[in-house]
mmCIF file of C-alpha atoms and ligand atoms in Angstrom:
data_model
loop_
_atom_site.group_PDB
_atom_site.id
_atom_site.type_symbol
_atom_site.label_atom_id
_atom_site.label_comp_id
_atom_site.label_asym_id
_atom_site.label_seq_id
_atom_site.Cartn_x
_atom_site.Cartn_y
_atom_site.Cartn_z
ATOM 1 C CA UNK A 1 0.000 0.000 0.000
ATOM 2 C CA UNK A 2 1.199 3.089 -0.902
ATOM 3 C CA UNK A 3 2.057 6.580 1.638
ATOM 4 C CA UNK A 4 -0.425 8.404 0.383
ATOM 5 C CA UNK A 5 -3.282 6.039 1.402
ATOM 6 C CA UNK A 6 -2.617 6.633 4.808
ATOM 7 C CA UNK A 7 -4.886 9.203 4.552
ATOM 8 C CA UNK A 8 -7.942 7.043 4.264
ATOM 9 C CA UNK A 9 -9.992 7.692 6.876
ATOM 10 C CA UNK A 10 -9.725 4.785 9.942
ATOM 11 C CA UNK A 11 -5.887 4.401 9.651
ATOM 12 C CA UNK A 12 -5.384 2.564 13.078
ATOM 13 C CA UNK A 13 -1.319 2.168 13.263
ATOM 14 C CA UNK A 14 1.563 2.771 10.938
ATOM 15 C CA UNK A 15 4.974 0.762 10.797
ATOM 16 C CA UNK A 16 7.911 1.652 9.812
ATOM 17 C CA UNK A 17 10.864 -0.174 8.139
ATOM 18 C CA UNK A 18 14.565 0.028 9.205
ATOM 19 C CA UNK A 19 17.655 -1.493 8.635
ATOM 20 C CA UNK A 20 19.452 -2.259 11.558
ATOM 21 C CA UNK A 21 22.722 -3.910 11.624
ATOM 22 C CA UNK A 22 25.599 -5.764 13.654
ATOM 23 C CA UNK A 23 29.031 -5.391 12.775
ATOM 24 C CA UNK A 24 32.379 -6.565 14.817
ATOM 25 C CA UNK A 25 35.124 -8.829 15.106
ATOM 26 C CA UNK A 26 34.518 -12.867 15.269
ATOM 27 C CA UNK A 27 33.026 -13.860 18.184
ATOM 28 C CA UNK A 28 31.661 -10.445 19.473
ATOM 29 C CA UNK A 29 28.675 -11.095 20.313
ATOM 30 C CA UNK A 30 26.757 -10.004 17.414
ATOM 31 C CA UNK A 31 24.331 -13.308 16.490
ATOM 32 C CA UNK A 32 23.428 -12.884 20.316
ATOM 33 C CA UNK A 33 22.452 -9.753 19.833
ATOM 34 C CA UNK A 34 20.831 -10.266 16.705
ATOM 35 C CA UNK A 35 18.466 -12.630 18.348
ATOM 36 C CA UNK A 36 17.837 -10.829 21.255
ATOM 37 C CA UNK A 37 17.093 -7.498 19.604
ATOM 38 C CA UNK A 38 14.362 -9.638 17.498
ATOM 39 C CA UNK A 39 12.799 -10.756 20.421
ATOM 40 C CA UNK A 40 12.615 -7.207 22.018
ATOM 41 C CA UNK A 41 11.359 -5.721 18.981
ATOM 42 C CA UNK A 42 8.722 -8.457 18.144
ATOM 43 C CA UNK A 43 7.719 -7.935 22.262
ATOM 44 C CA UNK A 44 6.922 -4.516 20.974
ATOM 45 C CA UNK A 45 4.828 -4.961 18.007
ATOM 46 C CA UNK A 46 7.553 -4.666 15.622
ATOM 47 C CA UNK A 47 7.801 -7.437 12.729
ATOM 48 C CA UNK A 48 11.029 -8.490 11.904
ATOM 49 C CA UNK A 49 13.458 -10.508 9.727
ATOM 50 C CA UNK A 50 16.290 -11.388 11.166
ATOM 51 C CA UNK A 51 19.113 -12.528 8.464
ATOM 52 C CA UNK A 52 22.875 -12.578 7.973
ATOM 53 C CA UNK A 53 26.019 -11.755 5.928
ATOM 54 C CA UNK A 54 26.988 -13.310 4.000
ATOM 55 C CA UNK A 55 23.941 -15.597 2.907
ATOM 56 C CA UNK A 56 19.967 -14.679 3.743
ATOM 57 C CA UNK A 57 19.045 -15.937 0.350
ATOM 58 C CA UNK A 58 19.664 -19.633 -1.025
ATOM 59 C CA UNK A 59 22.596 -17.854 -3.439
ATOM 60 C CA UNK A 60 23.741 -16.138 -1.490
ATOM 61 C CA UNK A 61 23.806 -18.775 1.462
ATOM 62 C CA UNK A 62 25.837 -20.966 -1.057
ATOM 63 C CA UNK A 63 27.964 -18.154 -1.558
ATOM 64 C CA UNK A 64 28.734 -18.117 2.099
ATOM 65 C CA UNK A 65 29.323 -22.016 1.834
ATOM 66 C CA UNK A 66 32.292 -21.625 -1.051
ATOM 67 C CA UNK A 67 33.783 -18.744 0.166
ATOM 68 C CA UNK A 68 34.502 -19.322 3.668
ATOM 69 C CA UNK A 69 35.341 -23.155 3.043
ATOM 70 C CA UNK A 70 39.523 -23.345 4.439
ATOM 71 C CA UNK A 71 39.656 -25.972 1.594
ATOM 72 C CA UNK A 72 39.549 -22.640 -0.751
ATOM 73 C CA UNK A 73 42.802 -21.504 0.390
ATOM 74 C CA UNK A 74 44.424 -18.732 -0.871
ATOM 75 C CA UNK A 75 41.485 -16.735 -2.993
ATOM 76 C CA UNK A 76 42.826 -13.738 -3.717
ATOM 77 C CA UNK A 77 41.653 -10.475 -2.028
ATOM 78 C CA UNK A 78 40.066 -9.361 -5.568
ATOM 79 C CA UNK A 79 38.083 -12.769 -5.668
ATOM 80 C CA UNK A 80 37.010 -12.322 -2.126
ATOM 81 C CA UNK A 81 35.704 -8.849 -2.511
ATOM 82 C CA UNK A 82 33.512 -9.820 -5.280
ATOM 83 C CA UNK A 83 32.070 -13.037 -3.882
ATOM 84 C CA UNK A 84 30.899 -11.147 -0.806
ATOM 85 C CA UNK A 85 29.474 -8.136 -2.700
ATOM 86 C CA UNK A 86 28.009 -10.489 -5.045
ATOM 87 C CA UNK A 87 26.315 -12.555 -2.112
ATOM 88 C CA UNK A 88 25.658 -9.020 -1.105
ATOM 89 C CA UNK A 89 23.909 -8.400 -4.026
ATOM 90 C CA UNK A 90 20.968 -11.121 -3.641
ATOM 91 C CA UNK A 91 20.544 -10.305 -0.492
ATOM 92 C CA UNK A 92 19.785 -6.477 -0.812
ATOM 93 C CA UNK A 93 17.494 -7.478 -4.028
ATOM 94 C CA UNK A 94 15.662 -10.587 -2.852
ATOM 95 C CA UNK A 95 15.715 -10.114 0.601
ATOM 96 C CA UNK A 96 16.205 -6.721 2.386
ATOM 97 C CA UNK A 97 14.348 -4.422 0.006
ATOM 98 C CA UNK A 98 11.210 -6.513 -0.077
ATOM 99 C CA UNK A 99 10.926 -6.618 3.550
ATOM 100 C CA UNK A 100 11.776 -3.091 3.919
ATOM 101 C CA UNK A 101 9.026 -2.368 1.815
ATOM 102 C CA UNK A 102 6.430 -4.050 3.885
ATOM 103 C CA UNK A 103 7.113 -2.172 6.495
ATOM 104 C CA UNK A 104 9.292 -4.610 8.278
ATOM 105 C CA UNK A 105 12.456 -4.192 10.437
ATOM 106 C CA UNK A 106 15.679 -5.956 9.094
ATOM 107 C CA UNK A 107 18.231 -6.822 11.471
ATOM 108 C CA UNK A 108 21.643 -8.145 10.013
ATOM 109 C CA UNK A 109 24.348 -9.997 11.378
ATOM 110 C CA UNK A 110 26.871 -8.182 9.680
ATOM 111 C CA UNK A 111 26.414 -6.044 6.435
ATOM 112 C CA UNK A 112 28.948 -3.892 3.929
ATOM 113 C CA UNK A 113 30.888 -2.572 6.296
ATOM 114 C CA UNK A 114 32.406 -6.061 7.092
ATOM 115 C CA UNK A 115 33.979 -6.204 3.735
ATOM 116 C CA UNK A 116 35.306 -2.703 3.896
ATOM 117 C CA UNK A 117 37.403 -3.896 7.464
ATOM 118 C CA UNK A 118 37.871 -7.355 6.366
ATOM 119 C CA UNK A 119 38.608 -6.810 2.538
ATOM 120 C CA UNK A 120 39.771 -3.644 2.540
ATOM 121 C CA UNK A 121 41.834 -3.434 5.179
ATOM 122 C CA UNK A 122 42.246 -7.133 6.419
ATOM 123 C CA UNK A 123 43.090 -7.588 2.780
ATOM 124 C CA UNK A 124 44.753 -4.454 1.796
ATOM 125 C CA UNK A 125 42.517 -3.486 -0.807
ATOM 126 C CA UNK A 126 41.787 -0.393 0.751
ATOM 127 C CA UNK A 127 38.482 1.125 2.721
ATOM 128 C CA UNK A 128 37.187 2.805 0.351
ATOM 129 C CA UNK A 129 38.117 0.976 -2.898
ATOM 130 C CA UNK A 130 35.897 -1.913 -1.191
ATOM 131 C CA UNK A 131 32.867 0.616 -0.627
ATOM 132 C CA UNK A 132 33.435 1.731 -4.422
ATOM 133 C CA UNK A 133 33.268 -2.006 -5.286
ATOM 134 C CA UNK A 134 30.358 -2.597 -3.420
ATOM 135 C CA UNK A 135 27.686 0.654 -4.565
ATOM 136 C CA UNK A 136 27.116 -1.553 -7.662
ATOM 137 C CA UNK A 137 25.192 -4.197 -4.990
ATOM 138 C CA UNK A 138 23.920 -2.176 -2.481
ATOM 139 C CA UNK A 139 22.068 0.469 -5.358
ATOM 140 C CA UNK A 140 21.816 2.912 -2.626
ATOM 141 C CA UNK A 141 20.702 1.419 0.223
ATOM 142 C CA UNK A 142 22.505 2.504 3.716
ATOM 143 C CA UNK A 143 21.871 0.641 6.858
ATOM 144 C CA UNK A 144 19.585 2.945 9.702
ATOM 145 C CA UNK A 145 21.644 1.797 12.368
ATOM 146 C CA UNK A 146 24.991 -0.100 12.482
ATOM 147 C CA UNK A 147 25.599 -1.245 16.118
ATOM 148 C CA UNK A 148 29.467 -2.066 16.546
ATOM 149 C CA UNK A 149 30.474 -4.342 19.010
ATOM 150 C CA UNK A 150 33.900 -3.567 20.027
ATOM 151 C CA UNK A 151 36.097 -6.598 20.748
ATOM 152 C CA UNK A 152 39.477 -6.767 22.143
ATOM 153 C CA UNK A 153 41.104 -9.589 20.840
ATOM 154 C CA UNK A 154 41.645 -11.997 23.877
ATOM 155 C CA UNK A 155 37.550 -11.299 24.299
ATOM 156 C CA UNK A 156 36.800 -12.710 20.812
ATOM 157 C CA UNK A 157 39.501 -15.482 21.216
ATOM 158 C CA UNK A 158 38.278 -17.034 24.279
ATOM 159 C CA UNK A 159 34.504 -16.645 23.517
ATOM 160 C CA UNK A 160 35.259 -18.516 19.874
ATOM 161 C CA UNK A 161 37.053 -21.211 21.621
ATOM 162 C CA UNK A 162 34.508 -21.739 24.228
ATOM 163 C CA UNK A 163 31.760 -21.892 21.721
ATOM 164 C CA UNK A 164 34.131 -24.949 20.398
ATOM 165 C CA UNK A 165 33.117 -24.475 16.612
ATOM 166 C CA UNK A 166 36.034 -25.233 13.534
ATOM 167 C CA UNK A 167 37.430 -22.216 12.419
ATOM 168 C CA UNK A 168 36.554 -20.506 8.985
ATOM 169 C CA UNK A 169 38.939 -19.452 6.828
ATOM 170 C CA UNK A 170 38.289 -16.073 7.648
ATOM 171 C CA UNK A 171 38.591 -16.888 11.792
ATOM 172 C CA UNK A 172 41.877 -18.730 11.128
ATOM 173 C CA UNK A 173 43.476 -15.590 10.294
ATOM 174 C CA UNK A 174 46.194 -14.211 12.610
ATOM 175 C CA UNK A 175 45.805 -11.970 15.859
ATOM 176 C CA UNK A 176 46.684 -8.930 13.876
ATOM 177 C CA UNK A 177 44.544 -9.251 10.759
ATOM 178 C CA UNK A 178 41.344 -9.054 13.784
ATOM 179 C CA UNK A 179 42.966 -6.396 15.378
ATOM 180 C CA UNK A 180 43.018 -4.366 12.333
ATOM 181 C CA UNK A 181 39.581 -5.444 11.023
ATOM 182 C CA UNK A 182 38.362 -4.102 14.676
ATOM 183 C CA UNK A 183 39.957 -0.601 14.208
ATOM 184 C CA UNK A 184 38.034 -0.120 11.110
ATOM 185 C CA UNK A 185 34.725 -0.855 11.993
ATOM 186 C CA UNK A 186 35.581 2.057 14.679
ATOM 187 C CA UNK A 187 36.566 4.687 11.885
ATOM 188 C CA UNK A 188 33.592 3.877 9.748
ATOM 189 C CA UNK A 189 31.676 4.444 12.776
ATOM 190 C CA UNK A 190 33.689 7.645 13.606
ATOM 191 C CA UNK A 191 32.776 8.868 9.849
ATOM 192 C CA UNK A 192 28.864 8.880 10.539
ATOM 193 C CA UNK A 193 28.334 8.864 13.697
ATOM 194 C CA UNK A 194 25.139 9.896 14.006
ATOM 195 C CA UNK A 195 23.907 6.067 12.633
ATOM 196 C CA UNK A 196 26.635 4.159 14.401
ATOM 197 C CA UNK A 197 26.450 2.776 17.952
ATOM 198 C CA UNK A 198 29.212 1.547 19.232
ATOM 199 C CA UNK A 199 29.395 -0.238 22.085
ATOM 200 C CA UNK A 200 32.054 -2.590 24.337
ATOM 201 C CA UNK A 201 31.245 -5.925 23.439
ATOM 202 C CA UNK A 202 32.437 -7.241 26.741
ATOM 203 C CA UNK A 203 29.517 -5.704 28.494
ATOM 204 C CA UNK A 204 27.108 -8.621 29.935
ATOM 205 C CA UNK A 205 24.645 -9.199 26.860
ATOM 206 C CA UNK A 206 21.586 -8.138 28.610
ATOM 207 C CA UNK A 207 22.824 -4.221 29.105
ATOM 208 C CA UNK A 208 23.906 -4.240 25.239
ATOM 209 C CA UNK A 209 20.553 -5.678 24.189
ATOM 210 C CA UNK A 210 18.525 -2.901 26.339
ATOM 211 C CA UNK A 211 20.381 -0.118 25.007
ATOM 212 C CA UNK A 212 20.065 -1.175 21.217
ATOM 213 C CA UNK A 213 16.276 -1.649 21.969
ATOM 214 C CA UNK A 214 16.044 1.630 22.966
ATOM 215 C CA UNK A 215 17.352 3.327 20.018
ATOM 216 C CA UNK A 216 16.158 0.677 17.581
ATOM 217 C CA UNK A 217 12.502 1.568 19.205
ATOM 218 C CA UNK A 218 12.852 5.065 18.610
ATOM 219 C CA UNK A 219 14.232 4.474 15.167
ATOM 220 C CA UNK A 220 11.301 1.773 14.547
ATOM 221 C CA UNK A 221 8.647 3.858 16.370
ATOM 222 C CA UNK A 222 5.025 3.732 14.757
ATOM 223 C CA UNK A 223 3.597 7.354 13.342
ATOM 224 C CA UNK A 224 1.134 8.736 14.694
ATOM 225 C CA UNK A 225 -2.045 7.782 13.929
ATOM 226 C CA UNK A 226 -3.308 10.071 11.329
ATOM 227 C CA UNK A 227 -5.918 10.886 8.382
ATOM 228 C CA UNK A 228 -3.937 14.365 8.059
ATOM 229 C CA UNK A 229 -1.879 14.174 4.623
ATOM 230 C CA UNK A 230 1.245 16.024 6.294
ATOM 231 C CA UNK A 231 1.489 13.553 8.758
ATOM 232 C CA UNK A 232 0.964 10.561 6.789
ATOM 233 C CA UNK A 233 3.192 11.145 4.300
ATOM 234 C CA UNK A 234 6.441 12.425 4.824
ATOM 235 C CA UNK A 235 7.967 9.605 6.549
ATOM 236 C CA UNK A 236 11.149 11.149 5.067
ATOM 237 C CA UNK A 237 11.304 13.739 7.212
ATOM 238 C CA UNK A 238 12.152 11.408 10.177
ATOM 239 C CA UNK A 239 15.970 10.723 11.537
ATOM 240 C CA UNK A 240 17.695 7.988 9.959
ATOM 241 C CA UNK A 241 15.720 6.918 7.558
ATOM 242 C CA UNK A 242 17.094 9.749 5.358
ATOM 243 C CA UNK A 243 19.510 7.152 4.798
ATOM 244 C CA UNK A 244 17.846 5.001 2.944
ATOM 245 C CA UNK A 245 18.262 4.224 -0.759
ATOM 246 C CA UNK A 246 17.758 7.911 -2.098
ATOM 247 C CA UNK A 247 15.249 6.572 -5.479
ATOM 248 C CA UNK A 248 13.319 4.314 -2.867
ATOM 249 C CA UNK A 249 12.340 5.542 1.041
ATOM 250 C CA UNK A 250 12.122 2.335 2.846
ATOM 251 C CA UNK A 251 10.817 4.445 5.261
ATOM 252 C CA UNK A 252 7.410 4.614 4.063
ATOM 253 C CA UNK A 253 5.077 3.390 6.700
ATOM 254 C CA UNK A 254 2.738 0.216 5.913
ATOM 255 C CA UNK A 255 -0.822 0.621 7.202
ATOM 256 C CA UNK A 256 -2.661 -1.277 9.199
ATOM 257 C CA UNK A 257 -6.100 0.187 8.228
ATOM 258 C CA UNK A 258 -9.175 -0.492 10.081
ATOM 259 C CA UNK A 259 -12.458 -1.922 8.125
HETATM 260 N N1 ATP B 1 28.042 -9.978 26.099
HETATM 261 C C1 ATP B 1 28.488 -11.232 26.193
HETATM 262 N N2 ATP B 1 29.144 -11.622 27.304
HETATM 263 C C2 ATP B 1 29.653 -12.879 27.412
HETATM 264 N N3 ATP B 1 29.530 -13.831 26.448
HETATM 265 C C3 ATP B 1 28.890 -13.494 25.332
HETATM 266 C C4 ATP B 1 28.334 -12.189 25.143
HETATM 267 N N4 ATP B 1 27.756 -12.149 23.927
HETATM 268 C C5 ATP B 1 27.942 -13.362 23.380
HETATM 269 N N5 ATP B 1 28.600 -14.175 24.208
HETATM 270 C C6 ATP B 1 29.034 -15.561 23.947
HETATM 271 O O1 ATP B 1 30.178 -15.481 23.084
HETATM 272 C C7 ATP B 1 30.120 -16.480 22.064
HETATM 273 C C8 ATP B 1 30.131 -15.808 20.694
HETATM 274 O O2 ATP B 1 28.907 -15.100 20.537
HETATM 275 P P1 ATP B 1 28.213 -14.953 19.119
HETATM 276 O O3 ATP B 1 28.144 -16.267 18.408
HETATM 277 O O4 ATP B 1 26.950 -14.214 19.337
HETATM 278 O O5 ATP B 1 29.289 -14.014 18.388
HETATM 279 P P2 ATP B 1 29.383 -13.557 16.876
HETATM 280 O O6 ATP B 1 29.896 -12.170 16.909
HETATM 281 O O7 ATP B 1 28.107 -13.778 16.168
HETATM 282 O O8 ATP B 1 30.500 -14.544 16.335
HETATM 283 P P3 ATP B 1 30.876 -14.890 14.796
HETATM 284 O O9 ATP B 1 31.138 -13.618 14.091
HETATM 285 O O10 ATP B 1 32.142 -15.703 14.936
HETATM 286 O O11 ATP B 1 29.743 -15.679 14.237
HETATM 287 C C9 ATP B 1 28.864 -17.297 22.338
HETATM 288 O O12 ATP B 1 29.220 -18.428 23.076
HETATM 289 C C10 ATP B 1 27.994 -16.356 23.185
HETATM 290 O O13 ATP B 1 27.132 -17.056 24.061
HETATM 291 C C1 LIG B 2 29.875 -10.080 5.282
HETATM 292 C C2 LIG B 2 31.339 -10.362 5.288
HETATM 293 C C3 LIG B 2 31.885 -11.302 6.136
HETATM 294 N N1 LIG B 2 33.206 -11.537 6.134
HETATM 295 C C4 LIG B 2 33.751 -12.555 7.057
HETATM 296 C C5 LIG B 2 33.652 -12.204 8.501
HETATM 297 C C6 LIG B 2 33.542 -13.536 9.191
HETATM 298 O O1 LIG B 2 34.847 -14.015 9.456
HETATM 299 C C7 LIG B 2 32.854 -14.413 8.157
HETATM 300 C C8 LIG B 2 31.389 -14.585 8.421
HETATM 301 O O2 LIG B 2 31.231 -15.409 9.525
HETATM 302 P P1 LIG B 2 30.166 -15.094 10.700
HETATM 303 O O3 LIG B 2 30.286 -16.289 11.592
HETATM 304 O O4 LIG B 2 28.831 -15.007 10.064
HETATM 305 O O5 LIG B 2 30.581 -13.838 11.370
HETATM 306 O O6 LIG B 2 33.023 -13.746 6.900
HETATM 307 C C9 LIG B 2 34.034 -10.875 5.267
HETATM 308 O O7 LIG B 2 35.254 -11.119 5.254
HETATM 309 N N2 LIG B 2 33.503 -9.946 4.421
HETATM 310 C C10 LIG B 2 32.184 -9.667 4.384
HETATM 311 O O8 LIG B 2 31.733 -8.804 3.593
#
């Protein structure tokens, strides 16, 4: 349904779509997270798709499959770029866009800022060449909120080995490599800060789901119930969603309307 019928009379409740997602090193915490933030948001009347990078389509799942297999070892950093923007790809088309435009709220484990730390600089292919690279799959579409949770190394390390799973071949890579993939999700986050949160990751999981729920909320909250035209249909004009892909608000609320 479209904005502008919002402004049929007996328009009960309005949602709102967002993208909301989790970057951070390996074992920070972040599919925690992701599931707990669904289950606060769904608590509140929210509905939401929860999904992951790479994968959340069947392509792009078997993308995720061949490209973090160790057996695939070495790809080169130009062949690894473009299998995760490719995955990326799917995902945004099949996947994220739909559900943005019913009105849903996306929450990703992970997103394009993991190839710009783990590509671009992991890899040396540089920050911003990786962004370039990766326009072309994301068509314009820029995450509402990207939580980053901030992992010191020996955090990550110990939680990964606890949670006793083989390594990838993107976990196998030395201390270092994490180290710098960490920095750079905290200068991506320093160059828009007002749609980054970034928090400690070794703060017990409850605290960082609470405060993510609060700003996700606020991000997520329902407009007011209207018939006024103004109100109903400039659901631009609220923070963060100005961020979404510039030819396509996925902003625009999805009525519920009452018969
Ligand atoms: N805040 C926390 N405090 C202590 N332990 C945590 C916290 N968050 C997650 N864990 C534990 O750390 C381990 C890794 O968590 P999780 O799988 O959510 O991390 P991840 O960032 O998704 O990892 P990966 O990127 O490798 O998939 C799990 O055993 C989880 O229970
Ligand atoms: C999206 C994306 C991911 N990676 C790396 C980061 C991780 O090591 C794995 C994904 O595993 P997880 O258990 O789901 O965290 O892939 C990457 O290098 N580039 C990317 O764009």
């Amino acid at each position: 349904m479209s904005a502008g019928l919002a402004t049929v009379v007996g328009v009960k409740q309005t949602t709102r779509g967002a993208l909301i997602v989790f970057e951070g090193g390996d074992g920070a915490g972040k599919s925690t997270q992701v599931q707990a933030l669904a289950r606060a948001l769904r608590a509140a009347g929210r509905t939401v798709t929860c999904t992951r990078e790479p994968g959340g389509t069947p392509l792009a799942e078997a993308v995720r499959a061949l490209v973090l297999d160790p057996c695939h070892t070495p790809v080169s950093a130009q062949t690894e770029a473009l299998l995760f923007a490719s995955a990326r790809a799917d995902h945004v088309t099949r996947l994220i866009r739909p559900a943005l435009q019913r009105g849903e709220v996306v929450v990703s484990d992970r997103f394009v800022d993991s190839s710009a730390a783990y590509q671009g600089t992991g890899r040396g292919l540089g920050v911003d060449s990786v962004l370039a690279l990766n326009e072309w799959a994301l068509q314009g579409l820029v995450p509402d909120l990207t939580v980053v949770l901030d992992v010191d190394q020996d955090t990550a390390e110990s939680r990964r080995a606890r949670r006793g799973l083989p390594e990838d071949r993107m976990e196998s890579e030395a201390g270092a490599f994490h180290r710098a993939v960490n920095a750079t999700f905290r200068e991506l986050a320093a160059r828009s800060p007002e749609r980054y949160l970034v928090l400690d990751a070794a703060l017990p999981a409850e605290q960082i789901t609470r405060t993510v729920a609060e700003r996700a909320l606020a991000l997520t909250a329902p407009a007011a119930s209207s018939s006024s035209p103004a109100s109903a249909s400039s659901p631009g004009a609220r923070p963060g969603l100005s961020h979404a892909a510039p030819s396509e608000s996925h902003g625009a609320p999805s009525e519920d309307v009452t018969r």
